Every structure is written in C-alpha cells, then in structure tokens.
Coordinates of C-alpha atoms and ligand atoms in Angstrom, one line a residue:
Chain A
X1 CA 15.3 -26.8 47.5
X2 CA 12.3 -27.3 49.5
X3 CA 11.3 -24.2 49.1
X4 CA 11.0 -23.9 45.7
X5 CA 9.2 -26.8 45.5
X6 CA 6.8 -26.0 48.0
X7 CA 5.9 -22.6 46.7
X8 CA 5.8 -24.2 43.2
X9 CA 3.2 -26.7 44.4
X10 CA 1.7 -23.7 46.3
X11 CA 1.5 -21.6 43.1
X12 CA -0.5 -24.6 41.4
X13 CA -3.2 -24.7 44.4
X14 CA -3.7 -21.2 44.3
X15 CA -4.0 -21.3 40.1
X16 CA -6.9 -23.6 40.5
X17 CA -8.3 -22.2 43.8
X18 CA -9.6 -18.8 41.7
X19 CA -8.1 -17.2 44.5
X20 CA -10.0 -13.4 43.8
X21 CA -6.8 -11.7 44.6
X22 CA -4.6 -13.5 42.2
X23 CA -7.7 -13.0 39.4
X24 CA -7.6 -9.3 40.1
X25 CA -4.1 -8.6 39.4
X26 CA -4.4 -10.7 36.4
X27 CA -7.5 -8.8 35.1
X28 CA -5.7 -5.3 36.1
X29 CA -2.5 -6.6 34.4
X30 CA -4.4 -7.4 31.0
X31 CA -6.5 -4.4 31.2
X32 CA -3.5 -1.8 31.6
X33 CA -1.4 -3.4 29.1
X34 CA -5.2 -3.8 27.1
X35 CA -5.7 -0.5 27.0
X36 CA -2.2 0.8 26.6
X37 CA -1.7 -1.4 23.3
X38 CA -4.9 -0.1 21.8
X39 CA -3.7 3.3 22.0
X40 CA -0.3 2.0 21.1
X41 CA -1.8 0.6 18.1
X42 CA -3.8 4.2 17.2
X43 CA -0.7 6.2 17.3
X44 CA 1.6 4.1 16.1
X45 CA 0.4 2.1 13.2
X46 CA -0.7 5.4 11.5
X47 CA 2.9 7.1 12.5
X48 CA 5.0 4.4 11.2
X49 CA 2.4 4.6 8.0
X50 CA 3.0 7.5 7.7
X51 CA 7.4 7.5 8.0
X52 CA 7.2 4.3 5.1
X53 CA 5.0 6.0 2.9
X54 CA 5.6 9.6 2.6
X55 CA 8.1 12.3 2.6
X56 CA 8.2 15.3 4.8
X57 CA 10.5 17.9 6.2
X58 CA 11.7 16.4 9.5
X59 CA 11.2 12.9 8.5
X60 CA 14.9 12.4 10.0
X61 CA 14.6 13.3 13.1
X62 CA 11.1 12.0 13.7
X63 CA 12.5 8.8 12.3
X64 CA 15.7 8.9 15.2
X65 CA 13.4 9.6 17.6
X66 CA 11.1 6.7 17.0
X67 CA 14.6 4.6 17.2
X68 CA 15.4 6.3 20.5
X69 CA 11.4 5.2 22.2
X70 CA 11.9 1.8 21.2
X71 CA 15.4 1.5 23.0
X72 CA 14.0 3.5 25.5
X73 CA 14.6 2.4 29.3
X74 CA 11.1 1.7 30.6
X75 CA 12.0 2.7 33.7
X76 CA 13.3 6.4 32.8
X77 CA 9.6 6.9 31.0
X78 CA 8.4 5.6 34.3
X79 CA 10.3 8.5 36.3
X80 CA 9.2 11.3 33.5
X81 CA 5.4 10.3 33.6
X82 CA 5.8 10.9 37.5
X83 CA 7.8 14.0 37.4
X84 CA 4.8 14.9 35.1
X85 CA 2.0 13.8 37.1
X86 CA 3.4 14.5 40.6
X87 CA 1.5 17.2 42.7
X88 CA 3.8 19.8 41.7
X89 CA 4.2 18.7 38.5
X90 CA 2.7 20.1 34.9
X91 CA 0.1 17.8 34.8
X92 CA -0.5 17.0 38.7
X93 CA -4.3 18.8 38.6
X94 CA -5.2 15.9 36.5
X95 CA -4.7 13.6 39.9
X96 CA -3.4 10.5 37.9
X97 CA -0.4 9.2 39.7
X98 CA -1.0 6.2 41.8
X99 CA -3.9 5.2 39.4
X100 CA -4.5 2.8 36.1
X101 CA -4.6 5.7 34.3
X102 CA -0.6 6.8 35.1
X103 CA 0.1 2.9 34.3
X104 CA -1.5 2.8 30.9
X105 CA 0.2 6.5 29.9
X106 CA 3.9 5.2 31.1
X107 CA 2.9 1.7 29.3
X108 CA 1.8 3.6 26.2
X109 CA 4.8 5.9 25.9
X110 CA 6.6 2.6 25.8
X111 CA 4.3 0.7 23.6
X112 CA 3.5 3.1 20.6
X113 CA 7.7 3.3 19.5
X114 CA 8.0 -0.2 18.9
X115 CA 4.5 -0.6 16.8
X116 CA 5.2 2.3 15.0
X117 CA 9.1 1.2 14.3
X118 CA 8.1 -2.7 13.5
X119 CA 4.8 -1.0 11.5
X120 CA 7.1 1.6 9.3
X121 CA 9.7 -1.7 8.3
X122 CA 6.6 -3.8 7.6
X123 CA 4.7 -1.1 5.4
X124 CA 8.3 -0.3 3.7
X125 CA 8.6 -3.2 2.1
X126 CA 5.2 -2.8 0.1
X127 CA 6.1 -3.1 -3.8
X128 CA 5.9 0.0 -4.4
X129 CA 4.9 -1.0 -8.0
X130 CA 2.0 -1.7 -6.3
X131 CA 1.4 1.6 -4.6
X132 CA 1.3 3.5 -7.9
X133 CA -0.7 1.2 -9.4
X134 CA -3.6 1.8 -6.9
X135 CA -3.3 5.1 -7.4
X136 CA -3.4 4.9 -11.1
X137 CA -7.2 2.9 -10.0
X138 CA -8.2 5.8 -8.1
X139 CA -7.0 5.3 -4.7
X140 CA -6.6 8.8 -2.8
X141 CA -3.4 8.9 -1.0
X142 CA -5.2 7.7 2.4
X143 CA -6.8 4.9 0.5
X144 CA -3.5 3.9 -0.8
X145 CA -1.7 4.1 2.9
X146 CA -5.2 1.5 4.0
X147 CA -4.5 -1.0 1.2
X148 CA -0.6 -0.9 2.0
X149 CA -1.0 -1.2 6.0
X150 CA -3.6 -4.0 4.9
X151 CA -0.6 -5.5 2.7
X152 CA 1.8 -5.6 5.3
X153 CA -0.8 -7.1 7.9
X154 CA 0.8 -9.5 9.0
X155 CA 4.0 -7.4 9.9
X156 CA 2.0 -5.0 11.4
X157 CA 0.1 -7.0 13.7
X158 CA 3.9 -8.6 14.6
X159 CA 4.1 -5.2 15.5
X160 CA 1.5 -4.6 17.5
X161 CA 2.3 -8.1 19.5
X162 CA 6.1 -6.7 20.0
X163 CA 4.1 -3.5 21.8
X164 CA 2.6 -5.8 24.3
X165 CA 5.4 -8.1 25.0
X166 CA 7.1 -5.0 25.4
X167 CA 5.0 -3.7 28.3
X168 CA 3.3 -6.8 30.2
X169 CA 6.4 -7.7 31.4
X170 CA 7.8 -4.1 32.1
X171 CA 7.9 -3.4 36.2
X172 CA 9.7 -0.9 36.6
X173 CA 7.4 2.3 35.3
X174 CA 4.2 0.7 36.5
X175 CA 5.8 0.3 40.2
X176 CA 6.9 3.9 40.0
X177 CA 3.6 5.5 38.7
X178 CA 1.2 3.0 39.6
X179 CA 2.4 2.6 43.7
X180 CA 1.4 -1.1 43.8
X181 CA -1.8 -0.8 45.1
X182 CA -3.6 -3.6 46.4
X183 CA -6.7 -4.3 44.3
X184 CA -6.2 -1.3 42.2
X185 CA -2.5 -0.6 41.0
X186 CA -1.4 -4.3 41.1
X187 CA -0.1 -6.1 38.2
X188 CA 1.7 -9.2 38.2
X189 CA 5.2 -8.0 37.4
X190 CA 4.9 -5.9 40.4
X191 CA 2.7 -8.4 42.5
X192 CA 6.3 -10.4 41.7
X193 CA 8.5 -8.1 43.5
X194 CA 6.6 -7.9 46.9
X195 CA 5.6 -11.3 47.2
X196 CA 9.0 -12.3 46.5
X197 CA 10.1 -9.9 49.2
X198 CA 7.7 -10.9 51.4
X199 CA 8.8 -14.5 51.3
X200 CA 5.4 -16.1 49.7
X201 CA 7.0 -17.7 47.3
X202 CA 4.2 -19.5 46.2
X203 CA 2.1 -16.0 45.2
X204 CA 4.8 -15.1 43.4
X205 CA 5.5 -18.4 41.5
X206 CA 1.9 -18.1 40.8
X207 CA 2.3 -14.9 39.2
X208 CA 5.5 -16.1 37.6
X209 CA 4.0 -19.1 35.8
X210 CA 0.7 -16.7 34.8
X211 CA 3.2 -13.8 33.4
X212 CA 5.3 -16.3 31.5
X213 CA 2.1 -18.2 30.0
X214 CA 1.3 -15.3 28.4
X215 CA 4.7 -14.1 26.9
X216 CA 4.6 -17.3 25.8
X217 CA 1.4 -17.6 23.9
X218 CA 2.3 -13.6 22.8
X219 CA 5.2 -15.2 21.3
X220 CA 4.0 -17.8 20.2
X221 CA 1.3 -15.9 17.7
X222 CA 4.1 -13.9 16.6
X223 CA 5.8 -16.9 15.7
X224 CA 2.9 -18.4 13.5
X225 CA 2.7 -15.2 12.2
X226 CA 5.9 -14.7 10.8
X227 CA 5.7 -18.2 9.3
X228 CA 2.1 -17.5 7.8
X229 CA 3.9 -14.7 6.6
X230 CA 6.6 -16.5 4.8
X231 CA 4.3 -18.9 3.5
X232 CA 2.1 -15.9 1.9
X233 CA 5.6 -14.8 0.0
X234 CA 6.0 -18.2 -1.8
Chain B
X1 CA -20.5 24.0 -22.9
X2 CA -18.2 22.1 -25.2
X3 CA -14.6 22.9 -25.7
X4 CA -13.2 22.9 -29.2
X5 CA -11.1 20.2 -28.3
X6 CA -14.0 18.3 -27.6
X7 CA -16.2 19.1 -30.0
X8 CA -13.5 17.4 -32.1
X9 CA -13.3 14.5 -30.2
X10 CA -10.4 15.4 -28.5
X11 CA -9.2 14.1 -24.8
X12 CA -6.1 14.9 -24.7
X13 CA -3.5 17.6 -25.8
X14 CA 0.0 18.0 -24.7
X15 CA 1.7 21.5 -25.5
X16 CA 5.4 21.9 -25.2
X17 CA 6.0 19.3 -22.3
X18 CA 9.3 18.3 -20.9
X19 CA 10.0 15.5 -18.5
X20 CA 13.8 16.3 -17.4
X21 CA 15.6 13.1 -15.6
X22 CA 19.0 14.9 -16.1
X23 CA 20.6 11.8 -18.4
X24 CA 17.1 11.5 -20.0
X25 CA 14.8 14.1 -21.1
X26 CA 11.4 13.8 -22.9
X27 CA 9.9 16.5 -25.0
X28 CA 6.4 16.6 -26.6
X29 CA 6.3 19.7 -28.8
X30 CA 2.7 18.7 -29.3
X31 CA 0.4 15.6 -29.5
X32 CA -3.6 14.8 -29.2
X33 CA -5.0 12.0 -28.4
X34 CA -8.9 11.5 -29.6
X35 CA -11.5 9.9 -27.9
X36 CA -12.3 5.6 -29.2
X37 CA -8.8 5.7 -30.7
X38 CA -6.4 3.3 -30.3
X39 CA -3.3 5.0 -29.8
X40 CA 0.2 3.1 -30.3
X41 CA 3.3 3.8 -29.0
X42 CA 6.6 2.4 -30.5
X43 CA 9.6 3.1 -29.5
X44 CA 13.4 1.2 -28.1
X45 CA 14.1 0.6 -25.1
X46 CA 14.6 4.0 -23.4
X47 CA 12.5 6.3 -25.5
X48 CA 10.4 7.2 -22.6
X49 CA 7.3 5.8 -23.6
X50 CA 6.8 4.7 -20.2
X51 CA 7.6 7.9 -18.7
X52 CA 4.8 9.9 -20.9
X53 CA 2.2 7.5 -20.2
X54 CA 3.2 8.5 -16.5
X55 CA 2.8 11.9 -17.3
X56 CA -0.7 11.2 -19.3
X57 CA -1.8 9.4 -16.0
X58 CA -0.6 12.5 -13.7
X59 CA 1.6 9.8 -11.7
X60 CA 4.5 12.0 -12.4
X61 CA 4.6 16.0 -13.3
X62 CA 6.2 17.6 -16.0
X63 CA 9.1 19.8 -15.7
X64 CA 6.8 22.9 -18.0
X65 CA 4.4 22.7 -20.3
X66 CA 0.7 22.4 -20.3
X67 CA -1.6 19.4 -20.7
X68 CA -4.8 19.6 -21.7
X69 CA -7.7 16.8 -20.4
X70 CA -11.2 16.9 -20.8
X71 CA -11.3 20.3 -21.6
X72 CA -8.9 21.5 -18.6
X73 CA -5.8 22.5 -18.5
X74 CA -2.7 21.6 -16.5
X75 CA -0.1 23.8 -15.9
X76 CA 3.4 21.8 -14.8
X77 CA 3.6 24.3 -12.0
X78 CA -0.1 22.8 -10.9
X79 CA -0.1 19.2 -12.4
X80 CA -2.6 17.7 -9.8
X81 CA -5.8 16.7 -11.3
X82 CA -9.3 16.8 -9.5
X83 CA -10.1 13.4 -7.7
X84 CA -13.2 12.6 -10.2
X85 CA -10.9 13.4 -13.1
X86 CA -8.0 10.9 -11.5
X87 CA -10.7 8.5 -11.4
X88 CA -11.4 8.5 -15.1
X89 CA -7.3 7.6 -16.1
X90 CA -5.7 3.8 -15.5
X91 CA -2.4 2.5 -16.2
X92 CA -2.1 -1.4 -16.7
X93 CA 1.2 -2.3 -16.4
X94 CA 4.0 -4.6 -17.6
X95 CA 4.1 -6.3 -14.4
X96 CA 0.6 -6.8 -13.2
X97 CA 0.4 -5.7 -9.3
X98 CA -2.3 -7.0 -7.3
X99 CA -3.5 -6.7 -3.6
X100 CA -2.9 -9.9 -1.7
X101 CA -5.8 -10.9 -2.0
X102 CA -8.4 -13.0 -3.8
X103 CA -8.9 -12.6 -7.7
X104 CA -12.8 -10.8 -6.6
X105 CA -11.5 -8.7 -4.1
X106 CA -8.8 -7.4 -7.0
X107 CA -11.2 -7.1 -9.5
X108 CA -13.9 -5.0 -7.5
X109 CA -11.2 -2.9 -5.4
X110 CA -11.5 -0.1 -8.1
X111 CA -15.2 -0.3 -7.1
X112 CA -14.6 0.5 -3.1
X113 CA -12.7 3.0 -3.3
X114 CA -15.1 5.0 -5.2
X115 CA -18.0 3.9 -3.0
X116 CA -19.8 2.4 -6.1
X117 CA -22.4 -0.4 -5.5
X118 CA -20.7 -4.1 -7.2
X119 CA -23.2 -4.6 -10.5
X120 CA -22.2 -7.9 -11.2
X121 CA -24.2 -7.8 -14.5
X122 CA -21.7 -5.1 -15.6
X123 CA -18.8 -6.8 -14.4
X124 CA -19.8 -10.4 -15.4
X125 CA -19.3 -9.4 -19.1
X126 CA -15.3 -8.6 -18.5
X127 CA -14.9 -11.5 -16.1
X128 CA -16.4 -14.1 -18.4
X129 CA -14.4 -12.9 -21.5
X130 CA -11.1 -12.1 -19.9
X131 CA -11.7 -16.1 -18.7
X132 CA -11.3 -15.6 -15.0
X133 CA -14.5 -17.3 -13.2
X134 CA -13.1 -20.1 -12.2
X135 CA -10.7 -18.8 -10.5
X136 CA -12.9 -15.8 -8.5
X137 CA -12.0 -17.2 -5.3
X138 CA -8.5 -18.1 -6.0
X139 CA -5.8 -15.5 -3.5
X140 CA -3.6 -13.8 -6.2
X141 CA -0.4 -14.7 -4.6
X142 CA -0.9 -18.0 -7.0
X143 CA -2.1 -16.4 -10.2
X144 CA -0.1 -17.4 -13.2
X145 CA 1.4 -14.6 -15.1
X146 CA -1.1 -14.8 -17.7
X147 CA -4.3 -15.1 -15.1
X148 CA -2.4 -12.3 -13.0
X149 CA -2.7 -9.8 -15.9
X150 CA -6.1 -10.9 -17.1
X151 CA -6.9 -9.8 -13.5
X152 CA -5.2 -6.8 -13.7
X153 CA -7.1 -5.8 -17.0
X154 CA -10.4 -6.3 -15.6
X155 CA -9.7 -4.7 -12.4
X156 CA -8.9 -1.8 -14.8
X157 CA -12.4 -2.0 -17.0
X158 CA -14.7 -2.7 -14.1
X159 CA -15.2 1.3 -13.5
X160 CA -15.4 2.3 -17.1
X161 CA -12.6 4.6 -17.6
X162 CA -12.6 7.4 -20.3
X163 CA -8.2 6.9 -20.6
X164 CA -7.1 3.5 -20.9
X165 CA -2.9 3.5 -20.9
X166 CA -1.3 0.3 -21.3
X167 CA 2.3 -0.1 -20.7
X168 CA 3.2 -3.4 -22.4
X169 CA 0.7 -5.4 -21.0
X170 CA 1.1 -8.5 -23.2
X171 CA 5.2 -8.8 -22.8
X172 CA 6.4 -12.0 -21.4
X173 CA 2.8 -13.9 -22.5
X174 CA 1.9 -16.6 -24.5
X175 CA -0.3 -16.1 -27.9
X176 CA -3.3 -17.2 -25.9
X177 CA -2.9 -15.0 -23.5
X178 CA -2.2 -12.2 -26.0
X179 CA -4.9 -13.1 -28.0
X180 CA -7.4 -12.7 -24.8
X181 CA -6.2 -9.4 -23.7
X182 CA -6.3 -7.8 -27.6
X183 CA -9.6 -9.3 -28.2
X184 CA -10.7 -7.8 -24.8
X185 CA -9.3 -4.2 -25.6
X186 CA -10.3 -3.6 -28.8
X187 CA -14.1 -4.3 -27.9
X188 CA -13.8 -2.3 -24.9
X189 CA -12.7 0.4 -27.3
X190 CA -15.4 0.2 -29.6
X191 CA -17.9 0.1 -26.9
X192 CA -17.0 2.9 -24.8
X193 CA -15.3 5.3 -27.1
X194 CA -12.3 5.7 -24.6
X195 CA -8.8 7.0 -25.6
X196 CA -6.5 3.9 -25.6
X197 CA -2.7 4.4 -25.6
X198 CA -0.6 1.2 -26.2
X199 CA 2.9 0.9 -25.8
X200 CA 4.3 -2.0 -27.5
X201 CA 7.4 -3.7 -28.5
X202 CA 5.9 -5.6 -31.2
X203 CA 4.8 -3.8 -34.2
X204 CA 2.6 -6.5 -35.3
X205 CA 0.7 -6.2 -32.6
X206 CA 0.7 -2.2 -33.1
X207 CA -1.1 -3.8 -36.5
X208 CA -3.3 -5.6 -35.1
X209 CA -4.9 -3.2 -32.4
X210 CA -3.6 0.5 -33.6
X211 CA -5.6 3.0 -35.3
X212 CA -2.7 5.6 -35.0
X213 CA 0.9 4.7 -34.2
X214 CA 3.5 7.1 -32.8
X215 CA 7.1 6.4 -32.8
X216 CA 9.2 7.7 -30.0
X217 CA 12.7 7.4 -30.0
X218 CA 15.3 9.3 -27.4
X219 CA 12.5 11.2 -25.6
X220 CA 11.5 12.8 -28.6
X221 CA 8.2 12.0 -31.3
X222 CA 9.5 11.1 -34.6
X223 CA 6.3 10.4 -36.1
X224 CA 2.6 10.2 -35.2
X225 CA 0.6 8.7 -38.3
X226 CA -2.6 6.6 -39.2
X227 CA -1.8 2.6 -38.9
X228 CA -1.8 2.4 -42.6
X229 CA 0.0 5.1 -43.7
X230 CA 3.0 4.8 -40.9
X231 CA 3.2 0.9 -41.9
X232 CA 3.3 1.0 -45.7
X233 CA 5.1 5.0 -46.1
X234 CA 6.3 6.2 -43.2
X235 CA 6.7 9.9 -43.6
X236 CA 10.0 9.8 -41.5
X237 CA 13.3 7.9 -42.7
X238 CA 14.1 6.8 -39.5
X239 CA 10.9 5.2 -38.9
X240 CA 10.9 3.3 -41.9
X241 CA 14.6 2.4 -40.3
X242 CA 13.1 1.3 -37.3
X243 CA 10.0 -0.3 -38.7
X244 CA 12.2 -2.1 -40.7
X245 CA 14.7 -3.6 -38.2
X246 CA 11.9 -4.0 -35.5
X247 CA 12.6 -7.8 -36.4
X248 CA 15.7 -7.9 -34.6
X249 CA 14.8 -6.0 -31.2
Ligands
LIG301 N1 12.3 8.3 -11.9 C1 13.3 8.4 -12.7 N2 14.5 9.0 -12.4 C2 15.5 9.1 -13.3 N3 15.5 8.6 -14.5 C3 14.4 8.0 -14.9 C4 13.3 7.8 -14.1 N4 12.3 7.2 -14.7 C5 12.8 6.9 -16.0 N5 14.1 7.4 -16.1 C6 14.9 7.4 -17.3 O1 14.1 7.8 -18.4 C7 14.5 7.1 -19.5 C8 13.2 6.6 -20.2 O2 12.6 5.6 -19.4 P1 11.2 4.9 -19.8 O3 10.9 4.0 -18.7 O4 10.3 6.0 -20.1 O5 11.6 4.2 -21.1 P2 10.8 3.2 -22.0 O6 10.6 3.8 -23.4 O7 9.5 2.9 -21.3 O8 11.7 1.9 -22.0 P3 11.3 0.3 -22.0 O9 10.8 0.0 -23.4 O10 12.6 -0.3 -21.7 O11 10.2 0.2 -21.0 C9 15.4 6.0 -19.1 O12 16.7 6.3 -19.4 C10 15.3 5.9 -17.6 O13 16.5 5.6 -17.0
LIG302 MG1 8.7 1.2 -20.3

C-alpha cells in the first residue's frame, strides 16, 4: 500500500517539477503519434473516400483488407516494420530502426486502417440524393467526394481521433522498432514498462496519469463530437 | 458556325433513345426541346418522367440512341458530356438536397466549384424574389420545406444555366410557396431564353407555366403539343383520358 501511495505522490512532484526528462518523453510521444496521424489522416481519409463513394474492380478485397488493418495486432506490424528495416532486411539501407522515424511508420501502418474504416462508414451514409444533386450543379466527381467528406465531418474527424487513441497508447511496435531510447526513442507507454521494471514507481505513475489524461481528453472530444453530431441530425 | 438545330432554336434533340431498367423501359422515338420554352411533362406515377430528365441531365446513360445538345452529339456508347457543357444543365428536385450548411454557403456553392467570383448584384435579384434574405445566415439543417426549396432554386439560377429541369419542385408546398417558385421560373425563362422542362403532377400548373406539354405514360410519349392545343383538343384519345381524370390522381 505504501508504495503506491508514495510513488503516486511522487508522480505529482515530478508533474509540477518540469522534470526535462519526463517533458521529453511527453513531447516525443505526441510528436510520433503527431506525425503518424497526419499521415494517417492523408492516406486514409482519401481511401475510405474513395471505398464509400465509388466503385471499382477489387473494391472487395481492398475493403477486407482495410477490416483486417484495423483488427490488426499492433504488435505483429511492429515485428514486420523490423523484419523490414533490420540490417538485412529490404529496406535496412534506409538506417531507420531504432529511430522516430521506424516509430511513426509502425504507428502509421496502425493508424491509417482505422481512419480510413471509421472515414468510409461516415462518408457512406451521405444522402446520396444529395451526391447527385451536386453533380447535377456542376460538381466534378472530386468536388463531389470534398463536399461529401465535408458532410460527414464530424464522423470523419471521429475517425481520425479513433487513429490516435489507437496508437498513443500502443507499446508494443514502438518498443520493438523504436529500442527505448533514452531521449530519443522514449515514449510514455514504453517509459511505463521500464520504470515499472525498474521499481520507480513514481516515473511510471507519472507517465501513467500523463498517458491516461490524454486518452481521456481524446475521448472526450470524440464524445462531444458524436453528440454535436446528433444534435446536427435533428 | 451554327448548327441547323440551332439556327432553329433548338437545344436539345433526342433520337431513338431507350432507358432499359428490365421491368421498366423508356423509349423516345424522337423529341426537341427549344431554347426560352417551357417544357411540361405530364405523366402517372411511373411513366419515367423522372428517369428522362436524368438522361437530359447526363446523370444516367441511355441504353442506345443519340442525344443531341448544343449542337453535339451523344452517342449511348459515349454519353459523357464535356465539363463546361455539364456545367450549363441543373436538375431541382422533388426533395430539395442541401449541404449542411448555411442558406449563403448553399446558394453560392454552384459559384465555387466553378471558380467564379460571388456578384452579389447578380445574385441579390434571385435571393430577394425567391424571399430568402432573412434567412442568409440561417444552417439549412432548419429550413422549412418551403425555405429549403426556395434555396434549392436559387442555388440552381445563381450560374445562369442554358437547361433548367425541374422534377416536381412544388409537390408537398403550400400555394404561397407555389406561387413564389412559378413566379420565379417563368421570369427566369423569359430573361434568359433557357430550355425549361417541368414535370408536374398538376395539370393546372402545366397551364399556368407551359408553353408545350408532353404526356408520357408507360415509358413511352403519347403526345407532345402546344399548351393550348393539348388542353382544349388533345390530338391523342388517351390524353384527353388522362387530362380528363387528372382530377382524381
Ligand atoms: N435505377 C433504377 N433501377 C431500376 N429501375 C428504376 C431505376 N430508376 C427508375 N426505375 C424504374 O423506372 C420506372 C420509372 O421511374 P421514374 O422515376 O422515371 O417515374 P416517374 O414518372 O418519375 O414517377 P413519379 O411520378 O412517381 O416520380 C419505375 O418503375 C422505376 O421503378
Ligand atoms: Mg419522378
């Protein structure tokens, strides 16, 4: 018991002592995840665009494989972005294992399913009464996909939210591509697992209370947006 | 150089188009459409009148035939019109659809996507008659059905098109309403010498706004006459039938 409560008041100091080292791992954290989710966001609100709104040869299978990424183990896209970027692997010249870089591919591979799944069932429901009547205004095709992903935009950034909630918390790909570098591969799911191990309890708390303040406020905005959303469909 | 459909004031002319849903099929042997007309299309239920003023809007292809517009030709086999040509066609529709978004943005989207510069002396015209600047700033979501289609029919004016297809815009309103959106078409008509197709299910309105009616009537054209000839001696029995028992539909 006393444990726990000292490291929990521990944590507290060290949250108001701007302890550099706990700031860094928060920055890298947000910047990997950052960065992953924008390109997320590029691939996948376009691809799941594109699956709601048109119809192609292969459609299917694309489709099953977008369900497949968004049940995907994190950690198995973890061991294939190292088998990739390891020295003898395909893409080992590029030097990327053990860096950010790794981090935000892995985080991205596990982002950009679940935006482009949540995007395609939020631009699906678009009336499509509503489709043909923009292009009967003029709308090319392209301008008709804007003005529905602008329709669904509150699904969409729902979607985009799920992406990052789906890979700030993930620790398993980041510890196996990123190493857990001090000060340059550290994130706070990882900076968990070794303070834990270490027995500073209060670090980890720290990070703890940090990671879940943030899932939190994630959820949170998805929440007010789903209920703007209903709102909007009065 | 001016085509001889144009030279006699011709937009459109269908040849031998067929629109085959399996259960339903529509075929137009052959029909023109001139330029500042008002063109009305009466017909049950079912006739296909929506499903040609589809096909006059190239939202949906034909089957064969050949469809003439602006003195090009489409073939069924290549039924997809140059953007600039698109961009001269607009549908209103029964049910109005707008962008979730406020009344302005609706009105001026047309404008946008064409990269055209808002003239708010051209537009203030259509806003102030169709009744909507008060409500300007209003999000569409709360539109009544009457406002919503007002909204609708400007959005469709504000870029001046040369086809004008209207599928039942006035069903489910109230005379004032009505009264708005007729009084709003037929000047647009007169001013920009535009081809106007109309379907209605109320022939009196067909009196009030035609100046040719067409009767359709299992995906087929049973007659295409001047207002005043088709209302007081129809040249086909069963649109003297139809015209008759209109009452009751
Ligand atoms: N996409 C489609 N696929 C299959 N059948 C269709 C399709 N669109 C229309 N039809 C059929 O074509 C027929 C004519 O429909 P259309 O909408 O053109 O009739 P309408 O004259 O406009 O009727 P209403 O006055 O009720 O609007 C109907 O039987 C309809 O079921
Ligand atoms: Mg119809």
């Amino acid at each position: 018991m006393g444990a726990i409560s000292d490291g929990f008041f521990e944590s507290i100091r060290l949250l108001f002592s701007l302890d550099p080292y706990i700031y860094d791992i928060i920055a890298v954290s947000l910047r990997v995840s950052g960065i992953a989710l924008f390109l997320s966001t590029l691939i996948g609100v376009p691809l799941g665009a594109l699956l709601a709104l048109s119809r192609f040869r292969g459609k299917q299978v694309v489709t099953a494989l977008l369900y497949t990424g968004m049940g995907f183990p994190p950690v198995v896209v973890g061991l294939f972005v190292f088998l990739f970027l390891s020295a003898s692997g395909p893409l080992g010249s590029l030097r990327w294992l053990f860096t950010v870089k790794a981090m935000i591919t892995a985080q991205t591979i596990i982002a950009f399913p679940l935006v482009a799944g949540f995007t395609m069932a939020a631009v699906a429901s678009v009336d499509r009464n509503l489709l043909r009547q923009l292009r009967a205004l003029g709308a090319t095709k392209l301008q008709a996909s804007w003005a529905a992903i602008r329709e669904a935009r509150v699904g969409v950034l729902v979607a985009i939210i799920a992406g990052f909630g789906g890979v700030i918390s993930e620790v398993g790909a980041v510890m196996l591509v990123g190493g857990n570098i001090e000060g340059r591969t550290r994130v706070l799911t990882t900076a968990i697992v070794l303070e834990t191990r270490k027995g500073n309890f209060g670090v980890a708390i720290a990070f703890g209370i940090v990671l879940l303040l943030i899932t939190f406020i994630t959820n949170l905005a998805m929440l007010y947006l789903q209920k703007r959303q209903l709102l909007e469909e009065e | 150089m001016l085509s001889q459909l144009e030279a006699r004031g011709v937009s459109y002319s269908l040849q031998g188009i067929v629109k085959d849903y399996g259960e339903f099929r529509l075929t137009v042997e052959q029909l023109e459409l001139r330029e500042g007309e008002i063109f009305c299309l009466l017909g049950p239920s079912g006739a296909g009148k929506s499903t040609l003023l589809r096909l006059l809007n190239f939202l949906t292809p034909p089957d064969s035939g050949k469809m003439t517009l602006f003195g090009r030709t489409y073939l069924s086999s290549n039924f997809t019109p140059e953007l600039q040509i698109m961009r001269q066609i607009t549908t209103v529709f029964q049910r109005p659809a707008l962008l979730n978004e406020r009344v302005w943005n609706n009105i001026v989207y047309p404008l946008k996507l064409r990269r055209q510069a808002v003239d708010k002396a051209a537009i203030t015209p259509i806003i102030e008659r169709l009744g909507l600047s008060g409500i300007l700033d209003q999000p569409a979501a709360t539109l009544s059905g009457g406002e919503a289609q007002r909204v609708a029919l400007a959005r469709a004016l504000v870029f001046s098109p040369k086809v004008l297809l209207l599928d039942e815009p006035t069903a489910n309103l109230d005379p004032e309403n009505i009264a708005i959106i007729e009084g709003m078409v037929t000047s647009y008509a007169a001013e920009h010498r535009s081809t106007i197709v109309w379907i209605t299910h109320n022939q009196f309105q067909a009196r009030r706004v035609g100046d040719r009616v067409c009767l359709l009537e299992k995906g087929r054209i049973i007659e295409v006459n001047s207002k005043e000839k088709i209302f007081s001696d129809p040249d086909n029995q069963r649109t003297r039938e139809f015209l008759c028992g209109d009452i009751l539909y």
